[in-house]
Amino acid sequence: MGIKIAIVGASGAVGGEFMRLIEQCNFPAAEIRLFGSSRSAGKEYKVAGQLCKVEELQDNDAFRGVDIAFVSAGGDTSRKYAEVITRHGALMIDNSSAFRMAEDVPLVVPEVNPTDALVTPRNIIANPNCSTIQMVVALHALNKITPLRQVHVATYQAASGAGNLAMEELRQQVRDEAENRPLEVNKFAHQLLYNVIPHIDVFADDDYTKEELKMYHETQKILHSSIAVSATCVRVPVLRAHSEAIWVEGERAITPEEARRAFEAQEGIVVVDDPKQLRYPMPLLAADQDPVYVGRIRQDIAHPGGITFWCVADQIRKGAALNAVQIAEWLIAHGRFAK
Ligand code: 2RA
């Protein structure tokens, strides 16, 4: 079976990962089209053996015949071009926050709520925010033991979440520091090198950031529950994997042994938890890898019956491109594109 795909935002960090994944996963792509801004138009990339030229995203009929459009070009572009992309029947799998909370757009993590992807009245499926994706895979495992009520999470988010230029800014700060040059700060509110910045996305009226509120609202939508998530989201000088310290409380007490068994049984999770041997998940372990890694599993001494653990995943892969490709693979396996 051949699926005709488009990648929108091809020149970005997530767009590049889509291209690598299409090749690495042997995605059944009969045709691959690339789209981008006027700045990117004309660039050429080799994808799964095909030489593809970036076409300018415009209000035209270029998406006629496309089955799946993987879109990662920012919320404004998604909002502006959703109708253009979907008007001839293409399924848009959107990485931006534009449609995540829309009632008629499913928000999907395939290990957690794949069947939500079957109902797409607008031909749009939203990919959750990266920090939400890795957390909900872990929460889903524990939710099978007992319904979870409350979650506290502190994130340690990599530069990649802010895109290619942000990763380059961190690399450049390393080089400039080594050469005693002044450090340039453009993509973040402050210097990231030798620093942590407790501020991702803009501040809302209640003094949480939008990134933190995404973790609250998206988690409820994906888990179909009223689970309450209080997050503090922090940027750290790491290149491409997000880490999270998570504290959960369920309707009944959970033991660390139960939690470990649930994580080990959960599709998508690899448990790395042997503190005596200094083995626990870290961003350097997770970079370029598919799984959500979980470790440091223990009873919460501040909340008897609560569980606390540490969770790490590659932000560009599971936090973005891989999750979208897995949604597409699940739909293909369930006959969505059977002709
Ligand atoms: C970040 N969560 O890490 C964002 C990207 N979606 O900046």
XYZ file of C-alpha atoms and ligand atoms in Angstrom:
346
model
C 0.000 0.000 0.000
C 1.327 3.444 -0.838
C 0.451 6.512 1.198
C 1.042 9.966 -0.220
C 2.500 12.177 2.462
C 3.401 15.814 2.867
C 5.729 17.318 5.456
C 4.936 20.952 6.212
C 7.739 22.855 7.951
C 10.327 20.621 6.316
C 13.319 22.811 7.178
C 12.625 22.914 10.938
C 13.974 20.611 13.656
C 10.784 18.529 13.713
C 10.478 18.566 9.903
C 13.986 17.113 9.643
C 13.060 14.413 12.140
C 9.954 13.531 10.102
C 12.210 12.940 7.099
C 14.581 10.706 9.093
C 11.670 8.741 10.595
C 9.949 8.150 7.269
C 13.162 6.416 6.216
C 13.973 4.653 9.508
C 10.429 3.320 10.092
C 10.046 2.116 6.508
C 6.906 4.215 6.402
C 4.812 3.053 3.422
C 5.163 6.365 1.590
C 4.406 6.153 -2.133
C 5.077 9.857 -2.595
C 6.713 12.457 -0.355
C 6.069 16.177 -0.759
C 7.773 18.890 1.265
C 6.318 22.309 2.051
C 7.702 25.387 3.750
C 7.825 29.152 3.782
C 9.031 31.220 0.820
C 12.470 31.235 2.536
C 12.674 27.433 2.452
C 11.051 26.933 -0.957
C 13.413 25.369 -3.472
C 15.660 23.631 -0.890
C 16.235 19.984 -1.704
C 16.326 17.031 0.683
C 16.782 13.325 0.080
C 14.013 11.444 1.890
C 13.849 7.645 1.812
C 15.835 7.632 -1.426
C 13.690 10.279 -3.129
C 15.041 13.736 -3.918
C 12.360 16.184 -2.791
C 12.194 19.930 -3.332
C 10.439 22.177 -0.788
C 7.310 23.766 -2.265
C 6.037 27.083 -0.937
C 2.962 26.693 1.257
C 0.290 28.765 -0.433
C -3.473 29.020 -0.738
C -3.819 26.632 -3.679
C -4.761 23.029 -4.438
C -1.304 21.558 -3.862
C -2.616 19.081 -1.274
C -4.987 17.364 -3.711
C -4.097 13.663 -3.591
C -2.143 13.893 -0.322
C -3.287 11.306 2.258
C -1.417 12.540 5.345
C 0.165 15.930 6.029
C 2.594 16.040 8.946
C 2.562 19.705 9.937
C 5.103 21.437 12.170
C 5.381 25.068 11.195
C 3.957 26.856 14.241
C 0.429 27.634 15.371
C -0.144 30.620 13.104
C 0.726 28.636 9.981
C -1.439 25.706 11.109
C -4.402 27.987 11.691
C -3.899 29.821 8.408
C -3.427 26.745 6.207
C -5.522 24.023 7.891
C -8.329 24.488 5.379
C -5.902 24.491 2.429
C -4.221 21.321 3.689
C -7.423 19.390 4.432
C -9.784 20.669 1.739
C -9.202 17.700 -0.597
C -9.343 15.074 2.134
C -5.766 15.002 3.451
C -5.502 14.129 7.141
C -3.522 16.848 8.918
C -1.485 15.627 11.910
C -0.588 18.905 13.526
C 2.294 19.444 15.907
C 1.306 22.964 16.933
C -0.923 24.032 19.811
C -3.477 25.583 17.405
C -6.157 22.874 17.598
C -5.182 20.806 20.630
C -8.065 21.858 22.818
C -10.698 22.076 20.062
C -13.575 19.728 20.853
C -13.757 18.431 17.291
C -10.005 17.668 17.065
C -8.647 14.569 18.800
C -5.436 14.941 20.813
C -3.631 11.638 20.562
C -0.782 9.673 22.097
C -0.978 6.242 20.448
C 0.045 4.259 23.550
C -2.705 5.998 25.534
C -5.811 6.975 23.514
C -5.338 5.692 19.937
C -9.042 5.187 19.244
C -9.648 8.924 19.658
C -7.839 9.217 16.300
C -10.752 7.486 14.564
C -13.088 10.485 14.848
C -11.763 13.406 12.824
C -14.625 15.636 11.662
C -12.183 18.357 10.590
C -9.605 15.937 9.156
C -7.208 17.197 11.840
C -5.493 15.267 14.626
C -3.409 17.235 17.115
C -0.103 16.030 18.481
C 0.166 17.026 22.153
C 2.896 19.243 23.563
C 6.196 17.425 24.040
C 6.273 17.732 27.812
C 2.716 16.338 27.990
C 3.377 13.367 25.690
C 6.116 11.738 27.741
C 4.275 12.372 31.013
C 0.950 10.900 29.880
C 2.570 7.673 28.677
C 3.857 7.210 32.250
C 0.623 8.391 33.898
C -1.401 6.030 31.696
C 0.552 3.084 33.133
C -0.224 4.150 36.713
C -3.833 5.023 35.881
C -4.391 1.313 35.185
C -3.589 0.571 38.854
C -5.922 3.202 40.267
C -7.430 6.387 38.833
C -4.939 9.191 39.376
C -6.190 12.350 41.038
C -3.293 14.739 41.330
C 0.106 15.233 39.721
C 2.935 17.614 40.487
C 5.654 17.891 37.883
C 8.843 19.900 37.451
C 10.237 19.790 33.928
C 13.805 20.181 32.727
C 13.288 21.012 29.047
C 15.890 20.932 26.325
C 16.706 23.759 23.910
C 15.241 21.722 21.019
C 11.722 22.552 22.212
C 12.331 26.074 20.952
C 13.592 24.858 17.560
C 16.768 24.571 15.514
C 17.859 28.161 16.104
C 17.556 27.716 19.859
C 19.758 24.613 19.767
C 22.269 26.574 17.720
C 22.130 29.450 20.231
C 23.131 27.054 23.027
C 25.954 25.562 20.927
C 27.153 29.060 20.044
C 27.112 30.100 23.719
C 29.380 27.122 24.470
C 31.818 28.187 21.732
C 31.723 31.882 22.703
C 32.254 31.119 26.384
C 35.281 28.974 25.536
C 36.747 31.826 23.455
C 35.916 34.556 26.016
C 33.523 36.262 23.615
C 30.299 37.933 24.794
C 27.320 35.545 24.670
C 24.377 36.324 22.392
C 20.841 35.798 23.659
C 18.001 35.800 21.130
C 15.781 32.743 21.431
C 15.476 32.589 25.214
C 14.681 35.304 27.759
C 18.135 34.850 29.336
C 21.482 33.148 28.739
C 20.891 29.374 28.838
C 24.503 28.250 29.218
C 25.335 27.709 32.924
C 21.750 28.610 33.747
C 18.192 27.267 34.118
C 15.230 29.431 33.100
C 11.891 28.825 34.875
C 9.896 30.209 31.994
C 8.669 28.452 28.827
C 6.040 30.101 26.602
C 4.258 33.219 27.859
C 2.842 33.929 31.320
C -0.916 33.664 31.808
C -3.020 35.759 34.203
C -2.661 33.226 37.022
C 1.185 33.409 36.765
C 1.469 29.887 35.381
C 3.054 29.822 31.945
C 1.142 28.570 28.910
C 3.517 25.592 28.780
C 2.462 24.682 32.328
C -1.223 25.121 31.521
C -0.828 22.894 28.456
C 0.293 20.102 30.787
C -2.876 20.646 32.876
C -5.446 20.802 30.083
C -3.924 18.390 27.557
C -3.451 15.668 30.180
C -7.149 15.819 31.091
C -8.183 15.608 27.447
C -5.891 12.673 26.609
C -6.665 10.664 29.748
C -10.386 11.559 29.657
C -10.192 12.442 33.327
C -10.343 15.337 35.732
C -6.788 14.666 36.899
C -5.205 17.889 38.211
C -1.660 18.637 37.053
C 0.412 21.405 38.609
C 3.585 21.982 36.585
C 6.651 24.182 36.790
C 8.340 24.155 33.381
C 12.020 24.975 33.210
C 14.470 25.321 30.317
C 17.866 23.696 30.956
C 21.086 23.741 28.895
C 20.437 20.336 27.310
C 20.159 19.868 23.556
C 17.280 17.528 22.760
C 15.690 15.442 25.537
C 13.229 16.654 28.148
C 13.357 15.343 31.750
C 10.558 15.476 34.304
C 10.348 14.881 38.059
C 6.801 13.684 38.719
C 4.791 13.119 41.932
C 1.410 11.358 41.649
C -1.450 10.484 43.949
C -4.213 8.055 43.042
C -7.585 7.110 44.506
C -5.798 4.427 46.500
C -2.192 4.005 47.623
C 0.291 2.713 45.021
C 3.400 0.784 46.033
C 6.699 1.253 44.199
C 6.578 -2.436 43.192
C 3.163 -1.971 41.582
C 4.347 1.169 39.847
C 7.465 -0.565 38.522
C 5.421 -3.489 37.170
C 2.974 -1.080 35.521
C 5.778 0.903 33.873
C 7.491 -2.294 32.697
C 4.237 -3.519 31.149
C 3.497 -0.222 29.420
C 4.110 -0.050 25.677
C 6.514 2.796 24.903
C 8.277 2.821 28.295
C 11.733 1.478 29.140
C 12.495 1.322 32.864
C 16.076 2.244 33.793
C 16.130 2.146 37.574
C 19.122 0.736 39.382
C 20.393 3.613 41.513
C 23.025 1.477 43.250
C 24.646 0.903 39.865
C 24.157 4.622 39.050
C 21.619 3.690 36.388
C 18.747 6.133 35.806
C 17.420 7.922 32.721
C 19.285 11.010 31.516
C 18.938 13.238 28.445
C 22.126 11.830 26.929
C 20.651 8.323 27.178
C 17.359 9.355 25.590
C 18.707 11.560 22.779
C 17.847 10.130 19.348
C 15.930 7.236 20.930
C 12.239 6.333 20.694
C 11.183 5.259 24.225
C 10.018 7.183 27.214
C 12.545 6.250 29.918
C 11.394 5.971 33.541
C 13.509 5.582 36.681
C 14.030 6.735 40.309
C 10.695 5.034 41.153
C 9.976 5.384 44.869
C 7.308 6.003 47.485
C 6.664 9.698 48.035
C 7.768 10.352 51.635
C 5.682 13.534 51.771
C 2.464 11.762 50.662
C 2.159 8.183 51.929
C 0.666 6.126 49.104
C 1.943 8.554 46.481
C 4.616 7.659 43.934
C 7.428 9.783 42.640
C 9.600 9.044 39.613
C 11.777 10.561 36.904
C 10.952 10.447 33.199
C 13.080 11.350 30.148
C 12.344 11.298 26.397
C 13.758 12.747 23.206
C 11.802 15.948 22.599
C 12.082 15.946 18.803
C 11.224 12.244 18.453
C 8.603 11.030 20.964
C 7.826 14.625 21.923
C 6.976 15.578 18.340
C 7.725 13.750 15.069
C 7.679 10.148 16.298
C 4.351 10.548 18.087
C 2.807 11.931 14.880
C 4.258 9.106 12.764
C 2.973 6.552 15.295
C -0.525 8.071 15.000
C -0.310 7.642 11.227
C 0.996 4.059 11.561
C -1.845 3.183 13.942
C -4.415 4.568 11.527
C -2.878 2.718 8.583
C -2.933 -0.533 10.587
C -6.601 0.094 11.374
C -7.615 0.602 7.753
C -8.020 4.385 7.581
C -6.251 4.639 4.218
C -7.324 1.319 2.694
C -8.233 2.004 -0.921
C 9.237 23.658 24.401
N 7.218 22.441 24.776
O 9.945 22.783 24.927
C 7.883 23.343 23.915
C 7.915 22.865 22.512
N 6.661 22.351 22.087
O 9.602 24.808 24.231
